Tab-separated table of C-alpha atoms in Angstrom:
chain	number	residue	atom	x	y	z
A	1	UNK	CA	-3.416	5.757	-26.418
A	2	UNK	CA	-4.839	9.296	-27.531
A	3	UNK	CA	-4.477	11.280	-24.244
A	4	UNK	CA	-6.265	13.777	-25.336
A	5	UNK	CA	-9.485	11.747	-25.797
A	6	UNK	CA	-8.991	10.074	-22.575
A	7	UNK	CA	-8.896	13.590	-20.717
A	8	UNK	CA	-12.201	14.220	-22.729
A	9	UNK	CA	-13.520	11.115	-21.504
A	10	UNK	CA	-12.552	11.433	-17.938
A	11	UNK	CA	-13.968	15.503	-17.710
A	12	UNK	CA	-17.405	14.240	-19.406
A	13	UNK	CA	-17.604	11.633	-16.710
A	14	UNK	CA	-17.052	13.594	-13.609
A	15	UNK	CA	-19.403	16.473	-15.169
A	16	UNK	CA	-21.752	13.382	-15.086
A	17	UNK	CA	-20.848	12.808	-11.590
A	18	UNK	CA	-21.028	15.931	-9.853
A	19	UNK	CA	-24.483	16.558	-11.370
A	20	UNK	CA	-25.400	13.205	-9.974
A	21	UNK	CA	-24.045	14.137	-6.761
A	22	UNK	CA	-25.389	17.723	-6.504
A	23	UNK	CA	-28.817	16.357	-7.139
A	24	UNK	CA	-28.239	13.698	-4.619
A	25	UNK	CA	-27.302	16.575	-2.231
A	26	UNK	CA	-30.436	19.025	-3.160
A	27	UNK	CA	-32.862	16.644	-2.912
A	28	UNK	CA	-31.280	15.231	0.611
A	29	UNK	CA	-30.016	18.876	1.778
A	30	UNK	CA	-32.952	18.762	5.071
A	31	UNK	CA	-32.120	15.426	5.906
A	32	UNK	CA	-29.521	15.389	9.084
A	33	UNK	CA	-28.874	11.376	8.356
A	34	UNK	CA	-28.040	11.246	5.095
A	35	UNK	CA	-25.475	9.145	3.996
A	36	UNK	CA	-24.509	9.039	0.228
A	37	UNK	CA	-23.940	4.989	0.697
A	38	UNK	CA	-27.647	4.739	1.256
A	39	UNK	CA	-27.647	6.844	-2.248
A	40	UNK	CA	-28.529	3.772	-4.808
A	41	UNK	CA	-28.092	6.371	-7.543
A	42	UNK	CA	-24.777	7.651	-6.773
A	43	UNK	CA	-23.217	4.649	-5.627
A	44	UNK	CA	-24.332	2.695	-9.153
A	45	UNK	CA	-23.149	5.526	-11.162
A	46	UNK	CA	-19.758	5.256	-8.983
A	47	UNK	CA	-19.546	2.077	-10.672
A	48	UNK	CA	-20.938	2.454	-13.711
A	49	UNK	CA	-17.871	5.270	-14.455
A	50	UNK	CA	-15.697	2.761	-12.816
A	51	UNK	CA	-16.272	0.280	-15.518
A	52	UNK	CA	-15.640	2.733	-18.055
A	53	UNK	CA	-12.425	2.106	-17.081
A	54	UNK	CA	-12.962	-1.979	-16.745
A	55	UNK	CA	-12.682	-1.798	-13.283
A	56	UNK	CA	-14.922	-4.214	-11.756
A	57	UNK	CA	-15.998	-4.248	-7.692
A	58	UNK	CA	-16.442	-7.696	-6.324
A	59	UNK	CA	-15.715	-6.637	-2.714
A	60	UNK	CA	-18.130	-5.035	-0.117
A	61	UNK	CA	-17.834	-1.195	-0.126
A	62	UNK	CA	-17.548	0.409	3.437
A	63	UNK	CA	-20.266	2.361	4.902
A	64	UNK	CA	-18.659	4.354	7.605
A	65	UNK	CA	-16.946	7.561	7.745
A	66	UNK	CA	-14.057	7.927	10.622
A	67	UNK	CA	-12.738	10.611	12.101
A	68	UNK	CA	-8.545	10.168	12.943
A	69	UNK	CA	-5.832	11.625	14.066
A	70	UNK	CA	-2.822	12.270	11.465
A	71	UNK	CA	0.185	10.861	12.618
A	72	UNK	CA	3.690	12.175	12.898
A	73	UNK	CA	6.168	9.508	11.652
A	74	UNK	CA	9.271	8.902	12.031
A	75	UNK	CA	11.694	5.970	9.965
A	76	UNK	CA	14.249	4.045	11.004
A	77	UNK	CA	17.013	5.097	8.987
A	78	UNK	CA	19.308	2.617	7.974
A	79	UNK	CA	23.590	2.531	8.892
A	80	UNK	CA	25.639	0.511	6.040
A	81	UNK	CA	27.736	-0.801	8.295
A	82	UNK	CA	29.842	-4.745	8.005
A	83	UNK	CA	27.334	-5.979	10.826
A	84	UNK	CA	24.269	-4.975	8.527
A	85	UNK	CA	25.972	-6.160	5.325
A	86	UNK	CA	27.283	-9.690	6.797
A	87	UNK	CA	24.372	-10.470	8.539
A	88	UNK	CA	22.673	-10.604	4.875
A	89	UNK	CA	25.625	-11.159	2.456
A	90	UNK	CA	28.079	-13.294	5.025
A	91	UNK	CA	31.506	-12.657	5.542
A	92	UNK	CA	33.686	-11.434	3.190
A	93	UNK	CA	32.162	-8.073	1.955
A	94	UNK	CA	32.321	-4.423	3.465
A	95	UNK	CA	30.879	-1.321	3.759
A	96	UNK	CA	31.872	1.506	1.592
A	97	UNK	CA	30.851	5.074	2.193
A	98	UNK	CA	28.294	5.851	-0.508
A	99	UNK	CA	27.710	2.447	-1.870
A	100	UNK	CA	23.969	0.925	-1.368
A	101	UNK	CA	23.870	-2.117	-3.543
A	102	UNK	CA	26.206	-4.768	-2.448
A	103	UNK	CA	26.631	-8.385	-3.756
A	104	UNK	CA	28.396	-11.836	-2.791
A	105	UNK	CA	30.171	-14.843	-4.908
A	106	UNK	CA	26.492	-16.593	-4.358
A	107	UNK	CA	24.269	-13.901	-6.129
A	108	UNK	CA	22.924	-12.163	-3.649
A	109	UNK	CA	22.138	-8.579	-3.696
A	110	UNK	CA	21.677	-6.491	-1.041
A	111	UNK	CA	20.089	-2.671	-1.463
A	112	UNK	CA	20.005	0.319	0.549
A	113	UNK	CA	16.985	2.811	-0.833
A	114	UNK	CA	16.561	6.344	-0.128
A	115	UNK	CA	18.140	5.460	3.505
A	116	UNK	CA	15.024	3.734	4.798
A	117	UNK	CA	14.153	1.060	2.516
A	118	UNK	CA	15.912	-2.555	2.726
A	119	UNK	CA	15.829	-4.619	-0.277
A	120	UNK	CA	17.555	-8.274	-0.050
A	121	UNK	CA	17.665	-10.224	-3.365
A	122	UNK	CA	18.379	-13.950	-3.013
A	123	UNK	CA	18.439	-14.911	-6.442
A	124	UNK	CA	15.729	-15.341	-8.956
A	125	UNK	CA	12.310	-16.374	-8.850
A	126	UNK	CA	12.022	-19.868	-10.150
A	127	UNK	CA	8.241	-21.544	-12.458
A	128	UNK	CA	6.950	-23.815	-10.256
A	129	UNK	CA	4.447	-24.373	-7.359
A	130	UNK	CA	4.563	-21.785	-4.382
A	131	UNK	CA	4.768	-22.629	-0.790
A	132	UNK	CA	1.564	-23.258	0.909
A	133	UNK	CA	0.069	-20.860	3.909
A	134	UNK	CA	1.759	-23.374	6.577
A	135	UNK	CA	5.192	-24.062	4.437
A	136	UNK	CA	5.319	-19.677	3.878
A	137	UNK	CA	4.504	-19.239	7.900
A	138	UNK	CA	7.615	-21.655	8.600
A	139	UNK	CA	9.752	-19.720	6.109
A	140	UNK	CA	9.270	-16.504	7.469
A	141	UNK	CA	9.899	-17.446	11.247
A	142	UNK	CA	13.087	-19.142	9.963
A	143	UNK	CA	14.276	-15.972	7.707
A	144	UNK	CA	13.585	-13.636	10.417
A	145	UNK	CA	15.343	-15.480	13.535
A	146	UNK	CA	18.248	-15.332	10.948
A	147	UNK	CA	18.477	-12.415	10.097
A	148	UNK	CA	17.355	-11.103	13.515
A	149	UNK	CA	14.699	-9.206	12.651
A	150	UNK	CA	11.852	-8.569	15.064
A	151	UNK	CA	8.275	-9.068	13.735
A	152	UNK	CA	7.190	-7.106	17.086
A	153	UNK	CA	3.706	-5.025	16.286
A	154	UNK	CA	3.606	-6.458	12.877
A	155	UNK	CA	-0.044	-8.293	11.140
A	156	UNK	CA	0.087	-10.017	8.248
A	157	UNK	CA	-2.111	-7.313	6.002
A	158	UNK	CA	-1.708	-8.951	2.607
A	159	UNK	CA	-0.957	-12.275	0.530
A	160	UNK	CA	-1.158	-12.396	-3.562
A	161	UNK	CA	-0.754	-16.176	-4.598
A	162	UNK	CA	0.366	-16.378	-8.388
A	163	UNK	CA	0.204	-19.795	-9.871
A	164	UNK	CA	4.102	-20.261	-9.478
A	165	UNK	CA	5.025	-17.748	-6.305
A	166	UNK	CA	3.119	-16.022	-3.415
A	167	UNK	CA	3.739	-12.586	-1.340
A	168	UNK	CA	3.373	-11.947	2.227
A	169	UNK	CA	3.261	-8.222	2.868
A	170	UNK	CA	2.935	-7.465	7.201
A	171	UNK	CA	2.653	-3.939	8.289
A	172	UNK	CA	2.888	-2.342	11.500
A	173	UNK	CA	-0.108	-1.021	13.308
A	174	UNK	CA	-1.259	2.031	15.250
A	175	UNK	CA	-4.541	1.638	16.647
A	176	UNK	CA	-5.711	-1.289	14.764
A	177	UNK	CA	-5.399	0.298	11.268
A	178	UNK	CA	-2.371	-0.428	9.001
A	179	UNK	CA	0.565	1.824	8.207
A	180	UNK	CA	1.367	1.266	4.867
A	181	UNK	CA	5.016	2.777	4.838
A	182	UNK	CA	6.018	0.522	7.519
A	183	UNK	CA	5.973	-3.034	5.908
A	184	UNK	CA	7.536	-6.200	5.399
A	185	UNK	CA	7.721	-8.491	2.022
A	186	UNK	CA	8.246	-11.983	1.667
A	187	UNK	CA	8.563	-13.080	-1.675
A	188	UNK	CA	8.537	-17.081	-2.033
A	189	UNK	CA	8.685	-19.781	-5.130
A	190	UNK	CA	8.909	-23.522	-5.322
A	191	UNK	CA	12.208	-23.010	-3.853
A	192	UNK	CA	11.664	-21.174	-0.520
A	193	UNK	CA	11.972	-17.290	0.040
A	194	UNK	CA	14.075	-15.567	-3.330
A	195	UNK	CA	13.223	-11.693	-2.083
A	196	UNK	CA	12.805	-9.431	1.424
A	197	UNK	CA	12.325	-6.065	1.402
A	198	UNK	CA	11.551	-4.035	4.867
A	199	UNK	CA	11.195	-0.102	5.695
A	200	UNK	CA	10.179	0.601	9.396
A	201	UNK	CA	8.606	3.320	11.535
A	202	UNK	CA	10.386	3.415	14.986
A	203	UNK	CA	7.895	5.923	16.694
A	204	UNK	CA	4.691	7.479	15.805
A	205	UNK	CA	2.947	10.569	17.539
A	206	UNK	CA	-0.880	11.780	17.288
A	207	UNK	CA	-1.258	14.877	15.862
A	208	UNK	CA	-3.565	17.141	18.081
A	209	UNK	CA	-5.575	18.278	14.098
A	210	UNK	CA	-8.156	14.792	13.464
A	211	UNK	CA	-9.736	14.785	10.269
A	212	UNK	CA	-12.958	13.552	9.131
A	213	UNK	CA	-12.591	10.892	6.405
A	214	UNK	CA	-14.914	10.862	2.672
A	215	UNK	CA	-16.774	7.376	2.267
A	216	UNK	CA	-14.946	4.913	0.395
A	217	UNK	CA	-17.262	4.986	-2.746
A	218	UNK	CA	-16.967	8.300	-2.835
A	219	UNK	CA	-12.817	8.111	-2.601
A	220	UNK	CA	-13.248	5.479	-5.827
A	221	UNK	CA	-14.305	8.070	-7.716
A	222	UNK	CA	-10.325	9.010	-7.757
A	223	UNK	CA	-9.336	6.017	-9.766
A	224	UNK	CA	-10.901	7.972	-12.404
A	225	UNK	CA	-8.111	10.043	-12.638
A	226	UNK	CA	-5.046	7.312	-12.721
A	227	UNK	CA	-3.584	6.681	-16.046
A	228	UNK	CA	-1.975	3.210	-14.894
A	229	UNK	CA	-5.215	1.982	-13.033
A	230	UNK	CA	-7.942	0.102	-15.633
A	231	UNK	CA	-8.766	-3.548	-16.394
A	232	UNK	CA	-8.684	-4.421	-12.772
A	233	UNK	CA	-10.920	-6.306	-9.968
A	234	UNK	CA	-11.378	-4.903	-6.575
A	235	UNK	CA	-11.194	-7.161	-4.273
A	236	UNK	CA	-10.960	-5.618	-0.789
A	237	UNK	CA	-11.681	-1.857	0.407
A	238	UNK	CA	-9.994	-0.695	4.169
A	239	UNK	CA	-9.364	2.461	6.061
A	240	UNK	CA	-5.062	2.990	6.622
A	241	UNK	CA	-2.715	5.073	7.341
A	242	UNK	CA	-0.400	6.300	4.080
A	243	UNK	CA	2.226	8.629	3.161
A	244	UNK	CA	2.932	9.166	-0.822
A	245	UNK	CA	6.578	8.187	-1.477
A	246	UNK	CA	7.085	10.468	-4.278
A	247	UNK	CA	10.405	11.828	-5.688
A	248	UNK	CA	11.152	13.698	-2.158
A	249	UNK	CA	11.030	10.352	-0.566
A	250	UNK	CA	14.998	9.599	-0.185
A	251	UNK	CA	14.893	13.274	2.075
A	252	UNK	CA	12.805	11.984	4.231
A	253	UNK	CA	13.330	10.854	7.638
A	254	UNK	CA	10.061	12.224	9.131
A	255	UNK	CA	6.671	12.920	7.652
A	256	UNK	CA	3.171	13.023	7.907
A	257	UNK	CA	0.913	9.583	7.563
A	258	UNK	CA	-2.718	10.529	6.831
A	259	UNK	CA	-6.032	8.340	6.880
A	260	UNK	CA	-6.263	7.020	3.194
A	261	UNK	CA	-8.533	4.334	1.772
A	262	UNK	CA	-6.724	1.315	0.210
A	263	UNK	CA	-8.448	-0.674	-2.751
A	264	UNK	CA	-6.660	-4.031	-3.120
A	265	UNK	CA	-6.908	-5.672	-7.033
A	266	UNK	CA	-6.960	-9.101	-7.956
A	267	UNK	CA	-3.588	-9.221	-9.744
A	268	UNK	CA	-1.904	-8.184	-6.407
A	269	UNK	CA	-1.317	-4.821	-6.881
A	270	UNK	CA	-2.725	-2.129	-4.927
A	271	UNK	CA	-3.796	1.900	-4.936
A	272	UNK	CA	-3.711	4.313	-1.935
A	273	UNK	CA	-6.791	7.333	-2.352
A	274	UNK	CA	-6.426	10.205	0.062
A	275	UNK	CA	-9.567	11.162	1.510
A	276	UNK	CA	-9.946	12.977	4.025
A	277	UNK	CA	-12.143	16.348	3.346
């Protein structure tokens, strides 16, 4: 790809942008109700720039603005101990100070990420049909009574059905919106459940500051500006919580989760935007 024509590509279209907006805001300044989703102009040239990029929108694009608290966030950190690693991997294999992948004589691997994040490997994923919604909700209440895991202020938030496997994502909650660090994933094939992976808050905490949240059309402008996001189909906009897990992530045993739009694609994959103002 030539970069450098991208870059030109991407500075010509928010120049476009801003001059779009700034006349939206000029001729709209004296108006105490105005709400740019109600702006037919700005909205279509939102998507217009968006398809630049082939990224389509078949999904309804929220109206509202919030304003929310940020949230102070603490993870459960996780103790490689025998009793973690057995209750996976079965008897037979140990805990080793410093070691975070383990395996067994069947294949399975266990992982221990940046302290926080669980990652259980069961072998791999197999071509063939996936489990359907009422074989996968089965599964899941088996894997977790076995592996003792408690479910306990956990919604499912997400499913992505390929034609030969299917992911259930659940996240915790804190006041009916969904905190994206604090998840679990079921991965399932013809065969039954072949991956888990699990990172969990253990207490949250309102921080006295609240901030006012940008409108969702106006936080898609920011897929504009990712390299790795094109040639997709939005499929679902919704207010969460988020913190970026960036390359400070394994130091961290307490952070910051702020309001952040999330735009789900077709193909499964998804993109925080942070918004607020």
């Amino acid at each position: 790809m030539d970069w450098n024509k991208s870059n030109t590509i991407l500075i010509i279209a928010f120049v476009i942008l801003n001059i779009i907006l700034l006349a939206s805001y000029f001729s709209n300044a004296y108006t105490e109700d105005y709400n740019v989703m109600n702006d037919e102009q700005f909205v279509e040239s939102v998507e217009e720039l968006l398809k630049q990029k082939n990224i389509t929108i078949n999904s309804e694009i929220p109206e509202q603005t919030y304003v929310m608290p940020l949230l102070d966030t603490e993870y459960e950190m996780i103790d490689i101990n025998n009793e973690l690693i057995q209750n996976y991997l079965g008897s037979g294999v140990e805990a080793v100070e410093d070691v975070y992948v383990y395996n067994n004589d069947n294949g399975e691997t266990l992982e221990i990420i940046n302290g926080k994040k669980l990652s259980y490997t069961i072998r791999e994923k197999i071509q063939g049909k996936h489990p359907t919604e009422d074989e996968m909700s089965v599964l899941i209440n088996d894997f977790v009574e076995e592996k003792n895991i408690s479910m306990e202020g956990y919604t499912e938030n997400r499913t992505y059905v390929a034609e030969d496997s299917c992911v259930y994502s659940f996240t915790q909650s804190y006041n009916d919106y969904s905190m994206e660090n604090s998840y679990m994933n079921f991965y399932a094939d013809e065969n039954g459940i072949y991956k888990f992976e699990m990172q969990r808050i253990n207490h949250v905490k309102e921080i006295t500051e609240k901030v006012r949240t940008v409108t969702a059309v106006e936080a898609l402008m920011r897929l504009l500006t990712y390299d790795d996001v094109s040639d997709k189909e939005i499929i679902k906009i919704e207010m969460t919580y988020y913190s970026t897990e960036d390359e400070n992530w394994q130091y961290i045993a307490r952070i910051n989760s702020d309001p952040a739009w999330k735009v789900i694609f077709s193909d499964g994959t998804q993109k925080h935007l942070p918004n607020a103002d």
